[in-house]
């Protein structure tokens, strides 16, 4: 079986890594007589291209070298997506895979899915069913469209499955047990690439697997805390706050950005700096500000994954507009403030570990004090539901579904 992964942005490399491991394990254990061999091809669109946004993840997480790098680079949404489609289509025609796998909600996701569906190739969407219900977010458009042209919708949470149900998807697969709900939901949802109807499955969150697997490596190998003087030679830790911002809604709105920076400045002091690994999108903007508006905010380059895990693991609190970082804060049991007006990861809020404030300075400061006063601990998961993000075996479940096992 030939599967072709389409990735292009930092969080997609992190989601790809566990699946590559599962494929490697499968190939090592497979008996030619019983199991079909898998040929796995990685296509990198080139959406992210700086070393610290791309190659470092392939190196550290031992992801195989992409067979194709389409070197699309940065551009306006339409031109970037269009160029990706042009180049992806050529690869798909040449490779004619049995299944195309797309990840998350970036322009690379949508370009991959649209190119595949026009060629009638089945698509598996990892992280299907997420919704912010904010159609001004480019990611919301990307994920809604991708879901509706996918054959295999691989949801990370129960909420994501329910979101798809609301949109008329009727076949639900829960952890290997096919539950055909078509009689209860009279809305057959034809799959565009297939004769069969699409399959919706809750496979848990692949980033949860990634964090559990990588944290030990991070603790062993990362020197980031020492190099930022956050850990003394006597192994004492200096308290710090971690922040990341890269969403268009924050970076492209000067007032919002100003309001967030003012809140950070109030929180930060010499004994308690804000550590801010800056995505290139915001690094340029912050670089143009005069130092007095950054005070004790330490802007650093984007960091490799293991360093980021360690920075999150030891942070007093995390402020972010990233989807992945919100989840990782939860997995690592760190309190989080989400600098957006809504979140797709409502489980983190329900558990009391995340407060959604948007960019409003007063709300951010209030959330900060509430979180630290209450010292949140993730509520014990309801045993009947299990961990909201699954059992850290998503890659195996995904592979089984792809192989129809
Ligand atoms: C993209 C995704 C977003 C995801 C994020 C992960 C879309 C619409 N957005 O946002 O959902 O959360 O990736 O990080 O797909 N740049 C560089 N070097 C790079 C990459 C980008 O300098 O290697 C700069 C360029 O100035 C570029 C800007 O960052 O214009 C934005 O990059 P882009 O890929 O368009 O979107 P992201 O903000 O990274
Ligand atoms: N990340 C990283 N280095 C950084 C910032 C983030 O390795 O400097 C990781 C982070 O741990 C998470 C992922 O990148 O796994 C999140 O990506 P990002 O915030 O760029 O995108 P989003 O998740 O919002 O789509």
Coordinates of C-alpha atoms and ligand atoms in Angstrom, one line a residue:
X1 CA 0.0 0.0 0.0
X2 CA 1.3 3.4 -0.9
X3 CA 0.5 6.3 1.4
X4 CA 1.5 9.8 0.8
X5 CA 1.8 12.4 3.7
X6 CA 1.5 16.1 2.9
X7 CA 3.0 18.4 5.5
X8 CA 4.5 21.9 5.5
X9 CA 4.3 23.6 8.9
X10 CA 5.9 23.1 12.2
X11 CA 3.0 21.4 14.1
X12 CA 2.5 19.0 11.2
X13 CA 6.1 17.7 11.5
X14 CA 5.4 17.0 15.1
X15 CA 2.1 15.1 14.3
X16 CA 3.8 13.2 11.4
X17 CA 6.6 11.8 13.7
X18 CA 4.6 9.2 15.6
X19 CA 2.9 7.9 12.5
X20 CA 6.3 7.5 10.8
X21 CA 7.4 5.5 13.9
X22 CA 4.3 3.3 13.7
X23 CA 4.9 2.6 10.0
X24 CA 8.5 1.8 10.7
X25 CA 7.5 -0.7 13.5
X26 CA 4.8 -2.2 11.2
X27 CA 7.3 -2.7 8.4
X28 CA 9.8 -4.3 10.7
X29 CA 7.3 -6.7 12.1
X30 CA 5.3 -7.4 9.0
X31 CA 5.2 -10.9 7.5
X32 CA 5.1 -10.5 3.7
X33 CA 2.6 -13.3 3.4
X34 CA 0.0 -11.7 5.8
X35 CA 0.4 -8.0 5.8
X36 CA 0.6 -5.7 2.8
X37 CA 3.9 -3.7 2.8
X38 CA 3.6 0.0 3.2
X39 CA 5.4 2.5 1.0
X40 CA 5.3 5.8 2.8
X41 CA 6.1 9.0 0.9
X42 CA 6.5 12.4 2.6
X43 CA 5.8 15.6 0.6
X44 CA 6.9 18.9 2.3
X45 CA 5.2 21.8 0.7
X46 CA 7.9 24.2 1.9
X47 CA 5.3 26.4 3.8
X48 CA 7.8 26.6 6.7
X49 CA 11.4 26.6 5.5
X50 CA 13.7 28.3 8.2
X51 CA 15.9 25.7 9.8
X52 CA 14.3 26.3 13.2
X53 CA 10.8 26.0 11.7
X54 CA 11.4 22.8 9.7
X55 CA 14.6 20.8 9.4
X56 CA 15.3 20.7 13.1
X57 CA 12.1 18.7 13.6
X58 CA 13.0 16.2 11.0
X59 CA 16.5 15.8 12.5
X60 CA 15.4 15.6 16.2
X61 CA 12.4 13.5 15.7
X62 CA 14.1 11.2 13.2
X63 CA 11.4 11.8 10.5
X64 CA 12.5 10.4 7.2
X65 CA 13.7 12.9 4.6
X66 CA 10.8 14.2 2.5
X67 CA 10.8 12.6 -1.0
X68 CA 9.6 16.0 -2.4
X69 CA 10.1 19.5 -1.1
X70 CA 7.9 21.8 -3.2
X71 CA 9.6 24.9 -1.9
X72 CA 6.5 27.0 -2.0
X73 CA 7.5 29.4 0.8
X74 CA 5.5 32.3 2.1
X75 CA 2.9 34.3 0.2
X76 CA -0.7 35.6 0.4
X77 CA -3.2 32.9 1.2
X78 CA -4.5 32.4 -2.3
X79 CA -1.2 32.4 -4.1
X80 CA 0.4 30.2 -1.5
X81 CA -2.4 27.6 -1.6
X82 CA -2.6 27.8 -5.4
X83 CA 1.1 27.2 -5.9
X84 CA 1.0 24.3 -3.5
X85 CA -1.9 22.7 -5.4
X86 CA -0.1 23.1 -8.7
X87 CA 3.0 21.3 -7.4
X88 CA 1.1 18.7 -5.2
X89 CA -1.0 17.7 -8.2
X90 CA 2.0 16.9 -10.2
X91 CA 3.4 14.7 -7.4
X92 CA 0.0 12.9 -6.9
X93 CA -0.3 12.1 -10.6
X94 CA 3.2 10.7 -10.7
X95 CA 2.9 8.7 -7.4
X96 CA -0.8 7.7 -7.6
X97 CA -1.0 6.8 -3.9
X98 CA -3.7 4.6 -2.3
X99 CA -4.2 7.2 0.4
X100 CA -3.2 10.8 1.0
X101 CA -2.8 11.8 4.6
X102 CA -3.2 15.5 5.6
X103 CA -2.6 17.0 9.1
X104 CA -4.3 19.8 11.0
X105 CA -5.6 23.0 9.4
X106 CA -2.9 24.9 7.6
X107 CA -2.8 26.0 4.0
X108 CA -0.7 22.9 3.3
X109 CA -3.6 20.8 4.6
X110 CA -6.2 22.3 2.4
X111 CA -4.0 22.4 -0.7
X112 CA -3.2 18.7 -0.2
X113 CA -6.8 17.7 0.3
X114 CA -8.1 19.7 -2.7
X115 CA -5.5 18.4 -5.0
X116 CA -6.2 14.8 -3.9
X117 CA -9.9 14.9 -4.1
X118 CA -9.8 16.3 -7.7
X119 CA -7.9 13.2 -8.6
X120 CA -10.4 11.0 -6.8
X121 CA -7.8 9.9 -4.3
X122 CA -9.0 9.0 -0.8
X123 CA -7.9 11.4 2.0
X124 CA -7.3 10.7 5.7
X125 CA -7.5 13.8 7.8
X126 CA -5.6 13.7 11.1
X127 CA -7.1 16.2 13.6
X128 CA -10.5 16.1 11.9
X129 CA -13.6 17.7 13.4
X130 CA -12.1 20.7 15.2
X131 CA -14.1 23.8 15.2
X132 CA -13.7 27.3 16.5
X133 CA -16.9 28.4 14.7
X134 CA -15.0 31.5 13.7
X135 CA -15.0 31.7 9.9
X136 CA -12.6 34.6 9.9
X137 CA -9.8 32.3 10.9
X138 CA -8.0 30.9 7.9
X139 CA -7.6 27.6 9.8
X140 CA -11.3 27.2 10.3
X141 CA -11.9 27.4 6.5
X142 CA -9.1 25.0 5.9
X143 CA -10.4 22.4 8.3
X144 CA -14.1 22.6 7.4
X145 CA -13.3 22.1 3.7
X146 CA -10.8 19.4 4.3
X147 CA -13.2 17.4 6.5
X148 CA -15.9 17.6 3.9
X149 CA -13.7 16.0 1.2
X150 CA -12.0 13.4 3.4
X151 CA -12.8 9.7 3.4
X152 CA -11.2 8.9 6.8
X153 CA -11.8 11.6 9.5
X154 CA -9.5 10.9 12.3
X155 CA -10.7 12.9 15.3
X156 CA -8.6 13.6 18.4
X157 CA -11.5 14.0 20.9
X158 CA -15.1 13.1 21.4
X159 CA -16.0 16.8 20.9
X160 CA -14.5 16.7 17.4
X161 CA -16.7 13.6 16.6
X162 CA -19.8 15.5 17.8
X163 CA -18.9 18.5 15.8
X164 CA -18.9 16.3 12.7
X165 CA -22.1 14.7 13.6
X166 CA -23.7 18.2 13.7
X167 CA -22.5 18.7 10.1
X168 CA -24.2 15.5 8.9
X169 CA -21.5 12.9 9.2
X170 CA -23.2 9.7 10.2
X171 CA -20.7 6.8 10.4
X172 CA -18.9 6.8 13.6
X173 CA -16.1 4.5 14.5
X174 CA -15.0 4.4 18.1
X175 CA -11.7 2.7 18.8
X176 CA -12.1 -0.2 16.4
X177 CA -15.8 -0.8 16.9
X178 CA -17.7 0.4 13.9
X179 CA -20.9 2.0 15.0
X180 CA -23.1 2.8 12.1
X181 CA -25.4 5.6 13.3
X182 CA -27.0 6.2 10.0
X183 CA -30.5 5.2 11.3
X184 CA -30.3 7.8 14.1
X185 CA -28.9 10.6 11.9
X186 CA -30.8 10.6 8.6
X187 CA -28.2 12.6 6.7
X188 CA -26.1 10.3 4.6
X189 CA -22.9 12.2 3.8
X190 CA -21.5 10.9 0.5
X191 CA -17.7 10.8 0.3
X192 CA -16.6 12.7 -2.7
X193 CA -13.6 10.5 -3.5
X194 CA -15.1 7.2 -2.8
X195 CA -18.1 5.0 -3.3
X196 CA -18.2 4.4 0.4
X197 CA -19.4 6.9 2.9
X198 CA -16.7 8.6 5.0
X199 CA -15.6 7.0 8.3
X200 CA -15.3 9.2 11.4
X201 CA -13.1 7.8 14.1
X202 CA -12.0 9.0 17.5
X203 CA -8.4 7.9 17.6
X204 CA -7.2 10.2 20.3
X205 CA -4.7 13.0 19.9
X206 CA -1.5 12.2 18.1
X207 CA 0.3 15.1 19.9
X208 CA -0.5 13.5 23.3
X209 CA 1.5 10.4 22.1
X210 CA 4.2 12.6 20.9
X211 CA 4.6 14.5 24.2
X212 CA 4.6 11.3 26.3
X213 CA 7.1 9.7 24.0
X214 CA 9.4 12.8 23.7
X215 CA 9.4 14.1 27.3
X216 CA 11.9 11.6 28.6
X217 CA 14.2 12.5 25.7
X218 CA 13.7 16.1 26.4
X219 CA 14.6 15.7 30.1
X220 CA 17.7 13.8 29.2
X221 CA 19.0 15.9 26.3
X222 CA 17.8 19.5 26.4
X223 CA 20.1 22.1 27.9
X224 CA 17.7 25.0 27.3
X225 CA 17.0 25.9 30.9
X226 CA 20.7 26.2 31.7
X227 CA 21.5 28.1 28.6
X228 CA 18.8 30.7 29.4
X229 CA 20.0 30.9 33.0
X230 CA 16.7 29.5 34.2
X231 CA 18.5 26.6 36.0
X232 CA 21.4 27.3 38.3
X233 CA 24.5 25.1 38.7
X234 CA 22.9 23.8 41.9
X235 CA 19.9 22.7 39.9
X236 CA 17.6 25.3 41.3
X237 CA 15.0 26.6 38.9
X238 CA 14.3 30.3 38.3
X239 CA 10.5 31.0 38.0
X240 CA 9.5 32.2 34.5
X241 CA 6.4 32.6 32.3
X242 CA 6.3 31.1 28.8
X243 CA 4.6 32.9 25.9
X244 CA 4.1 32.2 22.2
X245 CA 2.1 34.3 19.7
X246 CA 1.8 33.7 16.0
X247 CA -1.9 33.9 15.0
X248 CA -2.8 36.3 12.3
X249 CA -5.6 37.8 14.5
X250 CA -2.9 38.9 17.0
X251 CA 0.1 39.6 14.9
X252 CA -1.7 41.6 12.3
X253 CA -3.7 43.8 14.8
X254 CA -1.5 46.4 16.4
X255 CA -3.9 47.1 19.1
X256 CA -4.3 43.5 20.2
X257 CA -0.5 42.9 20.1
X258 CA 0.0 46.1 22.2
X259 CA -2.6 45.0 24.7
X260 CA -0.9 41.5 25.1
X261 CA 2.5 43.1 25.5
X262 CA 1.3 45.5 28.1
X263 CA -0.2 42.5 30.1
X264 CA 3.1 40.6 29.7
X265 CA 5.0 43.6 31.0
X266 CA 2.9 43.9 34.1
X267 CA 3.4 40.2 34.9
X268 CA 7.2 40.1 34.1
X269 CA 9.9 41.4 36.4
X270 CA 13.5 40.7 37.0
X271 CA 12.9 37.7 39.2
X272 CA 10.3 36.3 36.9
X273 CA 11.0 36.9 33.2
X274 CA 8.7 36.1 30.3
X275 CA 10.4 33.7 27.9
X276 CA 9.1 34.3 24.4
X277 CA 10.2 31.9 21.6
X278 CA 9.1 34.0 18.7
X279 CA 7.7 32.6 15.5
X280 CA 9.2 34.5 12.5
X281 CA 5.8 36.1 11.9
X282 CA 6.0 38.0 15.2
X283 CA 9.8 38.2 15.5
X284 CA 10.0 40.8 12.8
X285 CA 7.3 42.9 14.5
X286 CA 8.9 42.6 18.0
X287 CA 12.3 43.4 16.5
X288 CA 11.0 46.8 15.4
X289 CA 9.8 47.7 18.9
X290 CA 12.0 49.7 21.2
X291 CA 13.4 47.7 24.1
X292 CA 11.4 49.7 26.8
X293 CA 8.2 48.1 25.5
X294 CA 9.6 44.7 26.1
X295 CA 11.2 45.2 29.6
X296 CA 11.6 41.7 31.1
X297 CA 10.2 39.9 28.1
X298 CA 13.0 37.8 26.6
X299 CA 12.5 37.3 22.9
X300 CA 14.4 34.2 21.7
X301 CA 14.4 32.3 18.4
X302 CA 11.9 29.5 17.8
X303 CA 13.3 26.5 19.8
X304 CA 13.5 22.8 18.8
X305 CA 10.7 20.5 20.0
X306 CA 12.6 19.0 23.0
X307 CA 13.6 22.4 24.2
X308 CA 10.0 23.6 23.9
X309 CA 8.7 20.6 25.9
X310 CA 11.2 21.4 28.7
X311 CA 10.4 25.1 28.7
X312 CA 6.7 24.2 29.0
X313 CA 7.3 21.5 31.6
X314 CA 9.0 23.9 33.9
X315 CA 7.0 27.1 33.3
X316 CA 5.0 28.7 36.0
X317 CA 2.3 29.5 33.6
X318 CA 1.9 29.5 29.8
X319 CA 0.3 32.3 27.7
X320 CA -0.3 31.4 24.0
X321 CA -2.4 31.6 21.0
X322 CA -1.1 28.3 19.6
X323 CA -3.4 25.2 19.4
X324 CA -0.6 22.8 20.0
X325 CA 0.9 24.6 23.0
X326 CA -2.6 24.8 24.7
X327 CA -2.7 21.0 24.5
X328 CA 0.8 20.5 25.6
X329 CA 0.3 22.7 28.6
X330 CA -2.6 20.4 29.6
X331 CA -0.6 17.2 29.0
X332 CA 2.3 18.6 31.1
X333 CA -0.2 19.9 33.7
X334 CA 0.8 23.5 33.4
X335 CA -1.8 26.3 33.7
X336 CA -2.5 28.1 30.4
X337 CA -4.0 31.3 29.3
X338 CA -5.3 31.4 25.7
X339 CA -4.8 34.7 23.9
X340 CA -7.7 34.1 21.5
X341 CA -11.4 34.7 21.6
X342 CA -12.2 31.0 21.4
X343 CA -10.5 27.6 21.5
X344 CA -11.1 24.3 19.7
X345 CA -9.6 22.5 22.7
X346 CA -12.5 23.0 25.1
X347 CA -11.5 20.0 27.2
X348 CA -8.6 22.0 28.6
X349 CA -10.9 24.7 29.7
X350 CA -13.5 22.3 31.2
X351 CA -10.7 20.7 33.2
X352 CA -9.9 24.0 34.7
X353 CA -6.4 24.2 33.2
X354 CA -7.0 26.9 30.5
X355 CA -8.7 30.3 30.5
X356 CA -9.6 31.9 27.2
X357 CA -9.0 35.7 27.4
X358 CA -8.4 36.9 23.9
X359 CA -6.0 39.9 23.7
X360 CA -7.8 42.0 26.4
X361 CA -5.2 43.2 28.9
X362 CA -7.6 43.3 31.9
X363 CA -8.9 39.8 31.2
X364 CA -5.3 38.4 30.8
X365 CA -4.2 39.9 34.1
X366 CA -7.3 38.6 35.9
X367 CA -6.8 35.1 34.4
X368 CA -3.2 35.2 35.5
X369 CA -4.0 36.0 39.1
X370 CA -6.9 33.5 39.2
X371 CA -4.8 30.7 37.8
X372 CA -1.9 31.3 40.2
X373 CA -4.1 31.8 43.2
X374 CA -6.1 28.7 42.5
X375 CA -3.1 26.6 41.5
X376 CA -5.1 24.5 39.1
X377 CA -4.6 20.8 38.9
X378 CA -6.2 19.0 36.0
X379 CA -9.4 17.5 37.3
X380 CA -9.3 13.8 37.6
X381 CA -10.7 12.5 34.3
X382 CA -14.2 11.0 34.5
X383 CA -13.4 7.2 34.3
X384 CA -16.3 6.6 32.0
X385 CA -14.8 9.0 29.4
X386 CA -11.1 8.2 30.0
X387 CA -8.5 10.8 29.2
X388 CA -10.1 13.4 26.9
X389 CA -7.2 13.1 24.4
X390 CA -7.2 9.3 24.3
X391 CA -4.6 6.8 25.4
X392 CA -1.5 7.9 23.5
X393 CA -1.8 5.1 20.9
X394 CA -3.2 7.2 18.1
X395 CA -0.6 6.3 15.5
X396 CA -1.4 2.6 15.9
X397 CA -5.1 3.2 15.6
X398 CA -4.7 5.4 12.6
X399 CA -2.5 2.8 10.9
X400 CA -5.1 0.1 11.5
X401 CA -7.8 2.2 10.0
X402 CA -5.7 3.1 7.0
X403 CA -4.9 -0.6 6.4
X404 CA -8.6 -1.4 7.1
X405 CA -7.5 -3.9 9.8
Ligands
LIG1 C1 0.8 28.6 9.7 C2 -0.6 28.2 9.7 C3 -1.1 28.2 11.2 C4 -0.2 27.4 12.1 C5 1.2 27.9 12.0 C6 2.1 27.0 12.8 C7 -1.9 28.8 7.7 C8 -2.9 29.6 7.2 N1 -1.4 29.1 9.0 O1 0.8 30.0 10.2 O2 -2.4 27.6 11.2 O3 -0.7 27.5 13.4 O4 1.6 27.8 10.6 O5 3.3 27.6 13.1 O6 -1.5 27.8 7.1 N2 8.0 32.7 7.9 C9 9.4 32.7 8.0 N3 10.0 31.5 7.9 C10 9.3 30.3 7.9 C11 7.9 30.4 7.8 C12 7.3 31.6 7.9 O7 10.0 33.8 8.0 O8 10.0 29.3 7.8 C13 7.3 34.0 8.0 C14 7.0 34.7 6.7 O9 7.1 36.1 6.8 C15 5.5 34.4 6.5 C16 5.0 34.4 7.9 O10 6.0 33.8 8.7 O11 4.9 35.3 5.7 C17 3.7 33.5 8.1 O12 4.0 32.2 7.6 P1 2.8 31.3 7.1 O13 3.3 29.9 6.8 O14 2.0 32.0 6.0 O15 1.8 31.2 8.3 P2 2.1 30.9 9.8 O16 1.8 32.2 10.6 O17 3.3 30.2 10.0
LIG2 N1 7.0 24.5 19.2 C1 8.3 24.3 19.1 N2 9.2 25.4 19.3 C2 8.7 26.7 19.4 C3 7.3 26.9 19.5 C4 6.5 25.8 19.4 O1 8.8 23.2 19.0 O2 9.5 27.6 19.5 C5 6.1 23.4 19.1 C6 5.1 23.2 20.2 O3 5.7 22.5 21.3 C7 4.0 22.5 19.5 C8 4.0 23.0 18.2 O4 5.3 23.6 17.9 O5 4.3 21.1 19.5 C9 2.9 24.1 18.0 O6 3.1 24.7 16.8 P1 2.6 26.2 16.5 O7 2.3 26.9 17.8 O8 3.5 26.8 15.5 O9 1.2 25.9 15.7 P2 -0.3 25.5 16.1 O10 -0.3 24.4 17.0 O11 -0.9 26.8 16.7 O12 -0.9 25.2 14.8

